[in-house]
PDB file of C-alpha atoms and ligand atoms in Angstrom:
ATOM      1  CA  MET A   1     -69.691   4.634  11.631  1.00  0.00           C
ATOM      2  CA  SER A   2     -67.550   1.494  11.141  1.00  0.00           C
ATOM      3  CA  LYS A   3     -65.589   0.085  14.094  1.00  0.00           C
ATOM      4  CA  GLU A   4     -62.303   0.773  12.232  1.00  0.00           C
ATOM      5  CA  LYS A   5     -63.230   4.446  11.888  1.00  0.00           C
ATOM      6  CA  LEU A   6     -64.278   4.607  15.544  1.00  0.00           C
ATOM      7  CA  ILE A   7     -60.977   3.063  16.666  1.00  0.00           C
ATOM      8  CA  ARG A   8     -59.024   5.622  14.604  1.00  0.00           C
ATOM      9  CA  LYS A   9     -61.116   8.387  16.195  1.00  0.00           C
ATOM     10  CA  PHE A  10     -60.203   7.187  19.711  1.00  0.00           C
ATOM     11  CA  ASP A  11     -56.557   6.649  18.704  1.00  0.00           C
ATOM     12  CA  ARG A  12     -56.427  10.343  17.789  1.00  0.00           C
ATOM     13  CA  GLN A  13     -57.985  11.360  21.137  1.00  0.00           C
ATOM     14  CA  ALA A  14     -55.564   9.376  23.336  1.00  0.00           C
ATOM     15  CA  ARG A  15     -53.321  12.328  24.253  1.00  0.00           C
ATOM     16  CA  PHE A  16     -56.359  14.456  25.246  1.00  0.00           C
ATOM     17  CA  TYR A  17     -57.586  11.676  27.517  1.00  0.00           C
ATOM     18  CA  GLU A  18     -54.178  11.591  29.162  1.00  0.00           C
ATOM     19  CA  VAL A  19     -54.577  15.307  30.043  1.00  0.00           C
ATOM     20  CA  ARG A  20     -58.257  14.931  30.935  1.00  0.00           C
ATOM     21  CA  ARG A  21     -57.606  12.233  33.536  1.00  0.00           C
ATOM     22  CA  LYS A  22     -56.253  14.988  35.836  1.00  0.00           C
ATOM     23  CA  ARG A  23     -59.647  16.782  36.057  1.00  0.00           C
ATOM     24  CA  LYS A  24     -60.519  17.327  39.726  1.00  0.00           C
ATOM     25  CA  THR A  25     -64.222  16.375  39.700  1.00  0.00           C
ATOM     26  CA  GLN A  26     -63.532  13.211  37.758  1.00  0.00           C
ATOM     27  CA  GLN A  27     -60.717  12.342  40.175  1.00  0.00           C
ATOM     28  CA  GLU A  28     -63.084  12.644  43.148  1.00  0.00           C
ATOM     29  CA  TRP A  29     -65.646  10.342  41.483  1.00  0.00           C
ATOM     30  CA  ARG A  30     -62.981   7.896  40.384  1.00  0.00           C
ATOM     31  CA  GLU A  31     -61.387   7.743  43.827  1.00  0.00           C
ATOM     32  CA  LYS A  32     -64.750   7.061  45.508  1.00  0.00           C
ATOM     33  CA  LEU A  33     -65.540   4.209  43.142  1.00  0.00           C
ATOM     34  CA  ILE A  34     -62.223   2.636  42.232  1.00  0.00           C
ATOM     35  CA  SER A  35     -60.948   2.454  45.804  1.00  0.00           C
ATOM     36  CA  CYS A  36     -63.691  -0.197  46.295  1.00  0.00           C
ATOM     37  CA  ALA A  37     -62.141  -2.571  43.717  1.00  0.00           C
ATOM     38  CA  LYS A  38     -60.960  -5.953  45.001  1.00  0.00           C
ATOM     39  CA  GLY A  39     -59.208  -9.071  43.734  1.00  0.00           C
ATOM     40  CA  ARG A  40     -59.219  -9.900  40.030  1.00  0.00           C
ATOM     41  CA  VAL A  41     -60.491  -6.791  38.239  1.00  0.00           C
ATOM     42  CA  LEU A  42     -61.699  -6.415  34.661  1.00  0.00           C
ATOM     43  CA  GLU A  43     -61.646  -2.808  33.464  1.00  0.00           C
ATOM     44  CA  VAL A  44     -63.358  -2.379  30.095  1.00  0.00           C
ATOM     45  CA  SER A  45     -62.610   0.505  27.722  1.00  0.00           C
ATOM     46  CA  VAL A  46     -59.734   1.560  29.956  1.00  0.00           C
ATOM     47  CA  GLY A  47     -58.829   4.585  27.821  1.00  0.00           C
ATOM     48  CA  ALA A  48     -55.660   6.376  28.948  1.00  0.00           C
ATOM     49  CA  GLY A  49     -55.764   4.596  32.321  1.00  0.00           C
ATOM     50  CA  ALA A  50     -57.381   7.375  34.362  1.00  0.00           C
ATOM     51  CA  ASN A  51     -58.392   4.917  37.092  1.00  0.00           C
ATOM     52  CA  PHE A  52     -55.020   3.331  37.812  1.00  0.00           C
ATOM     53  CA  HIS A  53     -54.044   5.896  40.444  1.00  0.00           C
ATOM     54  CA  PHE A  54     -57.087   4.939  42.527  1.00  0.00           C
ATOM     55  CA  TYR A  55     -56.805   1.136  42.583  1.00  0.00           C
ATOM     56  CA  PRO A  56     -55.744  -0.509  45.845  1.00  0.00           C
ATOM     57  CA  GLN A  57     -52.217  -1.920  45.409  1.00  0.00           C
ATOM     58  CA  ASP A  58     -53.256  -5.563  45.828  1.00  0.00           C
ATOM     59  CA  VAL A  59     -55.639  -5.891  42.832  1.00  0.00           C
ATOM     60  CA  GLN A  60     -54.774  -7.607  39.537  1.00  0.00           C
ATOM     61  CA  VAL A  61     -56.267  -5.701  36.613  1.00  0.00           C
ATOM     62  CA  THR A  62     -57.143  -7.010  33.160  1.00  0.00           C
ATOM     63  CA  ALA A  63     -57.633  -3.876  31.064  1.00  0.00           C
ATOM     64  CA  VAL A  64     -59.330  -3.883  27.666  1.00  0.00           C
ATOM     65  CA  ASP A  65     -59.629  -1.253  24.942  1.00  0.00           C
ATOM     66  CA  PHE A  66     -59.844  -1.451  21.160  1.00  0.00           C
ATOM     67  CA  SER A  67     -57.569   1.581  20.698  1.00  0.00           C
ATOM     68  CA  LEU A  68     -53.853   0.767  20.752  1.00  0.00           C
ATOM     69  CA  GLU A  69     -52.945   4.422  21.421  1.00  0.00           C
ATOM     70  CA  MET A  70     -55.212   4.451  24.494  1.00  0.00           C
ATOM     71  CA  LEU A  71     -53.735   1.156  25.690  1.00  0.00           C
ATOM     72  CA  ASN A  72     -50.203   2.581  25.401  1.00  0.00           C
ATOM     73  CA  LYS A  73     -51.189   5.503  27.642  1.00  0.00           C
ATOM     74  CA  ALA A  74     -52.915   3.125  30.072  1.00  0.00           C
ATOM     75  CA  LYS A  75     -49.760   0.977  30.274  1.00  0.00           C
ATOM     76  CA  GLN A  76     -47.769   4.089  31.290  1.00  0.00           C
ATOM     77  CA  ALA A  77     -50.378   4.949  33.945  1.00  0.00           C
ATOM     78  CA  ALA A  78     -50.248   1.412  35.360  1.00  0.00           C
ATOM     79  CA  ALA A  79     -46.438   1.474  35.429  1.00  0.00           C
ATOM     80  CA  GLU A  80     -46.488   4.795  37.356  1.00  0.00           C
ATOM     81  CA  THR A  81     -48.655   3.270  40.072  1.00  0.00           C
ATOM     82  CA  GLY A  82     -47.163  -0.205  40.321  1.00  0.00           C
ATOM     83  CA  VAL A  83     -50.610  -1.818  40.045  1.00  0.00           C
ATOM     84  CA  GLN A  84     -50.340  -5.297  38.506  1.00  0.00           C
ATOM     85  CA  ALA A  85     -52.030  -5.215  35.096  1.00  0.00           C
ATOM     86  CA  GLU A  86     -52.346  -7.017  31.792  1.00  0.00           C
ATOM     87  CA  PHE A  87     -53.711  -5.385  28.662  1.00  0.00           C
ATOM     88  CA  ILE A  88     -55.912  -6.776  25.899  1.00  0.00           C
ATOM     89  CA  GLN A  89     -56.594  -4.971  22.639  1.00  0.00           C
ATOM     90  CA  SER A  90     -60.145  -5.974  21.768  1.00  0.00           C
ATOM     91  CA  ASP A  91     -63.638  -4.773  21.048  1.00  0.00           C
ATOM     92  CA  VAL A  92     -65.486  -5.138  24.363  1.00  0.00           C
ATOM     93  CA  GLU A  93     -68.596  -6.128  22.418  1.00  0.00           C
ATOM     94  CA  SER A  94     -66.937  -9.251  21.030  1.00  0.00           C
ATOM     95  CA  LEU A  95     -64.921 -10.177  24.101  1.00  0.00           C
ATOM     96  CA  SER A  96     -65.355 -13.455  25.916  1.00  0.00           C
ATOM     97  CA  PHE A  97     -64.254 -14.747  29.327  1.00  0.00           C
ATOM     98  CA  PRO A  98     -65.310 -17.840  31.268  1.00  0.00           C
ATOM     99  CA  ASP A  99     -68.242 -17.258  33.648  1.00  0.00           C
ATOM    100  CA  ASP A 100     -67.302 -16.064  37.161  1.00  0.00           C
ATOM    101  CA  SER A 101     -63.828 -14.852  36.124  1.00  0.00           C
ATOM    102  CA  PHE A 102     -63.683 -11.567  38.044  1.00  0.00           C
ATOM    103  CA  ASP A 103     -64.223 -10.227  41.565  1.00  0.00           C
ATOM    104  CA  THR A 104     -64.739  -6.683  40.265  1.00  0.00           C
ATOM    105  CA  ILE A 105     -65.751  -5.280  36.887  1.00  0.00           C
ATOM    106  CA  VAL A 106     -65.110  -1.589  36.261  1.00  0.00           C
ATOM    107  CA  SER A 107     -66.443   0.673  33.548  1.00  0.00           C
ATOM    108  CA  THR A 108     -65.989   4.431  33.570  1.00  0.00           C
ATOM    109  CA  LEU A 109     -67.422   6.616  30.814  1.00  0.00           C
ATOM    110  CA  SER A 110     -67.729   3.737  28.353  1.00  0.00           C
ATOM    111  CA  PHE A 111     -71.445   2.925  28.017  1.00  0.00           C
ATOM    112  CA  CYS A 112     -71.945   6.022  25.855  1.00  0.00           C
ATOM    113  CA  GLY A 113     -70.032   4.234  23.108  1.00  0.00           C
ATOM    114  CA  TYR A 114     -71.329   0.663  22.761  1.00  0.00           C
ATOM    115  CA  GLU A 115     -73.702  -0.374  19.983  1.00  0.00           C
ATOM    116  CA  ASP A 116     -75.559  -2.654  22.406  1.00  0.00           C
ATOM    117  CA  PRO A 117     -75.061  -1.537  26.037  1.00  0.00           C
ATOM    118  CA  TYR A 118     -77.577  -4.147  27.278  1.00  0.00           C
ATOM    119  CA  SER A 119     -75.526  -7.019  25.954  1.00  0.00           C
ATOM    120  CA  VAL A 120     -72.327  -5.586  27.519  1.00  0.00           C
ATOM    121  CA  LEU A 121     -74.055  -5.416  30.925  1.00  0.00           C
ATOM    122  CA  GLY A 122     -75.353  -8.954  30.340  1.00  0.00           C
ATOM    123  CA  ALA A 123     -71.773 -10.113  29.744  1.00  0.00           C
ATOM    124  CA  PHE A 124     -70.647  -8.349  32.961  1.00  0.00           C
ATOM    125  CA  GLN A 125     -73.218 -10.379  34.913  1.00  0.00           C
ATOM    126  CA  LYS A 126     -71.772 -13.603  33.502  1.00  0.00           C
ATOM    127  CA  TRP A 127     -68.092 -12.703  33.947  1.00  0.00           C
ATOM    128  CA  CYS A 128     -68.540 -11.377  37.481  1.00  0.00           C
ATOM    129  CA  LYS A 129     -68.441 -13.806  40.412  1.00  0.00           C
ATOM    130  CA  ARG A 130     -71.705 -14.262  42.340  1.00  0.00           C
ATOM    131  CA  ASP A 131     -70.281 -12.344  45.320  1.00  0.00           C
ATOM    132  CA  GLY A 132     -68.416  -9.896  43.078  1.00  0.00           C
ATOM    133  CA  GLN A 133     -69.127  -6.257  42.293  1.00  0.00           C
ATOM    134  CA  ILE A 134     -69.748  -4.111  39.227  1.00  0.00           C
ATOM    135  CA  LEU A 135     -68.550  -0.512  39.577  1.00  0.00           C
ATOM    136  CA  LEU A 136     -69.739   2.089  37.080  1.00  0.00           C
ATOM    137  CA  LEU A 137     -69.143   5.789  36.474  1.00  0.00           C
ATOM    138  CA  GLU A 138     -71.295   6.653  33.490  1.00  0.00           C
ATOM    139  CA  HIS A 139     -72.914   9.669  31.892  1.00  0.00           C
ATOM    140  CA  GLY A 140     -76.186   9.955  30.017  1.00  0.00           C
ATOM    141  CA  ILE A 141     -79.257  12.067  29.547  1.00  0.00           C
ATOM    142  CA  SER A 142     -79.781  14.629  32.321  1.00  0.00           C
ATOM    143  CA  SER A 143     -82.834  14.538  34.591  1.00  0.00           C
ATOM    144  CA  ASN A 144     -83.089  18.290  33.914  1.00  0.00           C
ATOM    145  CA  ARG A 145     -85.560  18.724  31.027  1.00  0.00           C
ATOM    146  CA  ILE A 146     -83.776  21.658  29.377  1.00  0.00           C
ATOM    147  CA  ILE A 147     -80.315  20.106  29.585  1.00  0.00           C
ATOM    148  CA  GLY A 148     -81.788  16.815  28.348  1.00  0.00           C
ATOM    149  CA  GLN A 149     -83.278  18.547  25.296  1.00  0.00           C
ATOM    150  CA  LEU A 150     -79.918  20.186  24.546  1.00  0.00           C
ATOM    151  CA  GLN A 151     -78.182  16.818  24.845  1.00  0.00           C
ATOM    152  CA  LYS A 152     -80.660  15.324  22.346  1.00  0.00           C
ATOM    153  CA  ILE A 153     -79.973  18.129  19.865  1.00  0.00           C
ATOM    154  CA  VAL A 154     -76.180  17.904  20.183  1.00  0.00           C
ATOM    155  CA  ASP A 155     -76.058  14.075  20.260  1.00  0.00           C
ATOM    156  CA  PRO A 156     -75.585  13.373  16.505  1.00  0.00           C
ATOM    157  CA  LEU A 157     -72.794  15.955  16.231  1.00  0.00           C
ATOM    158  CA  PHE A 158     -71.095  14.706  19.395  1.00  0.00           C
ATOM    159  CA  LYS A 159     -71.257  11.095  18.226  1.00  0.00           C
ATOM    160  CA  LYS A 160     -69.680  12.077  14.920  1.00  0.00           C
ATOM    161  CA  ALA A 161     -66.936  14.222  16.489  1.00  0.00           C
ATOM    162  CA  VAL A 162     -66.072  12.248  19.633  1.00  0.00           C
ATOM    163  CA  GLY A 163     -67.533   8.774  19.055  1.00  0.00           C
ATOM    164  CA  CYS A 164     -69.910   8.761  22.060  1.00  0.00           C
ATOM    165  CA  HIS A 165     -73.612   9.380  22.647  1.00  0.00           C
ATOM    166  CA  LEU A 166     -74.735  12.127  25.033  1.00  0.00           C
ATOM    167  CA  LYS A 167     -78.389  11.125  25.307  1.00  0.00           C
ATOM    168  CA  ARG A 168     -78.244   7.510  26.503  1.00  0.00           C
ATOM    169  CA  ASP A 169     -80.724   6.844  29.290  1.00  0.00           C
ATOM    170  CA  MET A 170     -78.283   5.123  31.657  1.00  0.00           C
ATOM    171  CA  LEU A 171     -80.836   4.713  34.444  1.00  0.00           C
ATOM    172  CA  GLN A 172     -83.196   2.860  32.118  1.00  0.00           C
ATOM    173  CA  ILE A 173     -80.349   0.713  30.782  1.00  0.00           C
ATOM    174  CA  LEU A 174     -79.426  -0.202  34.358  1.00  0.00           C
ATOM    175  CA  GLN A 175     -83.024  -0.919  35.306  1.00  0.00           C
ATOM    176  CA  LEU A 176     -83.612  -3.222  32.317  1.00  0.00           C
ATOM    177  CA  SER A 177     -80.297  -4.996  32.822  1.00  0.00           C
ATOM    178  CA  ASN A 178     -81.549  -6.420  36.097  1.00  0.00           C
ATOM    179  CA  LEU A 179     -78.311  -5.728  37.967  1.00  0.00           C
ATOM    180  CA  HIS A 180     -78.575  -5.662  41.727  1.00  0.00           C
ATOM    181  CA  ILE A 181     -77.910  -2.002  42.574  1.00  0.00           C
ATOM    182  CA  ASN A 182     -76.363  -1.540  46.015  1.00  0.00           C
ATOM    183  CA  LYS A 183     -75.808   2.210  45.848  1.00  0.00           C
ATOM    184  CA  MET A 184     -76.085   5.047  43.338  1.00  0.00           C
ATOM    185  CA  GLU A 185     -75.020   8.685  43.390  1.00  0.00           C
ATOM    186  CA  HIS A 186     -75.985  11.271  40.771  1.00  0.00           C
ATOM    187  CA  TYR A 187     -74.120  14.414  39.741  1.00  0.00           C
ATOM    188  CA  MET A 188     -74.152  17.187  37.111  1.00  0.00           C
ATOM    189  CA  PHE A 189     -77.942  17.663  36.925  1.00  0.00           C
ATOM    190  CA  GLY A 190     -78.503  13.905  36.950  1.00  0.00           C
ATOM    191  CA  ALA A 191     -76.285  13.312  33.911  1.00  0.00           C
ATOM    192  CA  VAL A 192     -73.471  11.487  35.754  1.00  0.00           C
ATOM    193  CA  HIS A 193     -74.040   8.324  37.776  1.00  0.00           C
ATOM    194  CA  LEU A 194     -71.786   6.469  40.194  1.00  0.00           C
ATOM    195  CA  VAL A 195     -73.036   2.927  40.652  1.00  0.00           C
ATOM    196  CA  TRP A 196     -72.054   0.173  43.063  1.00  0.00           C
ATOM    197  CA  ALA A 197     -73.791  -2.966  41.785  1.00  0.00           C
ATOM    198  CA  ALA A 198     -73.638  -6.755  41.879  1.00  0.00           C
ATOM    199  CA  PRO A 199     -74.603  -9.419  39.352  1.00  0.00           C
ATOM    200  CA  ASN A 200     -78.088 -10.834  39.732  1.00  0.00           C
ATOM    201  CA  LYS A 201     -77.230 -14.529  39.672  1.00  0.00           C
ATOM    202  CA  ILE A 202     -79.652 -17.247  40.732  1.00  0.00           C
TER     203      ILE A 202
HETATM  204  C1  SAM B 301     -64.897   8.022  26.701  1.00  0.00           C
HETATM  205  S1  SAM B 301     -63.446   7.049  26.730  1.00  0.00           S
HETATM  206  C2  SAM B 301     -63.328   6.579  28.432  1.00  0.00           C
HETATM  207  C3  SAM B 301     -61.975   6.081  28.811  1.00  0.00           C
HETATM  208  C4  SAM B 301     -61.788   5.676  30.276  1.00  0.00           C
HETATM  209  N1  SAM B 301     -62.635   4.568  30.647  1.00  0.00           N
HETATM  210  C5  SAM B 301     -61.996   6.838  31.215  1.00  0.00           C
HETATM  211  O1  SAM B 301     -62.756   6.708  32.175  1.00  0.00           O
HETATM  212  O2  SAM B 301     -61.362   7.888  31.012  1.00  0.00           O
HETATM  213  C6  SAM B 301     -64.008   5.623  25.920  1.00  0.00           C
HETATM  214  C7  SAM B 301     -62.937   4.561  25.731  1.00  0.00           C
HETATM  215  O3  SAM B 301     -63.597   3.381  25.329  1.00  0.00           O
HETATM  216  C8  SAM B 301     -62.927   2.787  24.250  1.00  0.00           C
HETATM  217  N2  SAM B 301     -63.969   2.037  23.538  1.00  0.00           N
HETATM  218  C9  SAM B 301     -65.137   2.526  23.052  1.00  0.00           C
HETATM  219  N3  SAM B 301     -65.868   1.531  22.518  1.00  0.00           N
HETATM  220  C10 SAM B 301     -65.141   0.392  22.697  1.00  0.00           C
HETATM  221  C11 SAM B 301     -65.369  -0.966  22.368  1.00  0.00           C
HETATM  222  N4  SAM B 301     -66.500  -1.368  21.753  1.00  0.00           N
HETATM  223  N5  SAM B 301     -64.428  -1.874  22.695  1.00  0.00           N
HETATM  224  C12 SAM B 301     -63.269  -1.497  23.312  1.00  0.00           C
HETATM  225  N6  SAM B 301     -62.996  -0.215  23.643  1.00  0.00           N
HETATM  226  C13 SAM B 301     -63.937   0.717  23.348  1.00  0.00           C
HETATM  227  C14 SAM B 301     -62.294   3.945  23.493  1.00  0.00           C
HETATM  228  O4  SAM B 301     -61.171   3.538  22.757  1.00  0.00           O
HETATM  229  C15 SAM B 301     -61.898   4.867  24.653  1.00  0.00           C
HETATM  230  O5  SAM B 301     -60.629   4.547  25.143  1.00  0.00           O
END
């Protein structure tokens, strides 16, 4: 699927994401993770801004998404909370920032969508300060064999309809990315991961 088609797909989903951000389980996960954000924050693939209600008031967020409709919803969410934020419409996979630009990098439910998730995590390591943190809430293939098989079967349809993969092996992606993992929690039969990590800089 071309990037233009993918962007249009997410543009059309923006109002559903606005409703979805009120889901209770997601709110609990988001609160746990996002309340740890500090300083200059980069949030990639911000969507409808589901995380804004959980940021501490003193952070400065740079929020990126390639969908203008999502960014418009995210701007409303930021305005509701008073969190200081700037917004960039861009493909995360062709984004660039100087090394060591951010104290915190946040990604929630975005690694299911990238063409090359390894290179996005590689970029996070560069953009994040040595003593900074990388906070992730991601889904992928379940550790339950039956659910995992179902996810594999449904994956092509889901990708076509929603624009995301269901069968990404997030734990393997994290392991190969060489991030320093400080803490991980797993939910929903091992298909959802909360990750508190740091860049592995020499
Ligand atoms: C599944 S939604 C998650 C939204 C939000 N992070 C959340 O937690 O609700 C994926 C979001 O990533 C955006 N997205 C996907 N691939 C992207 C890319 N390569 N560059 C920028 N945004 C992207 C989509 O527009 C959409 O807003």
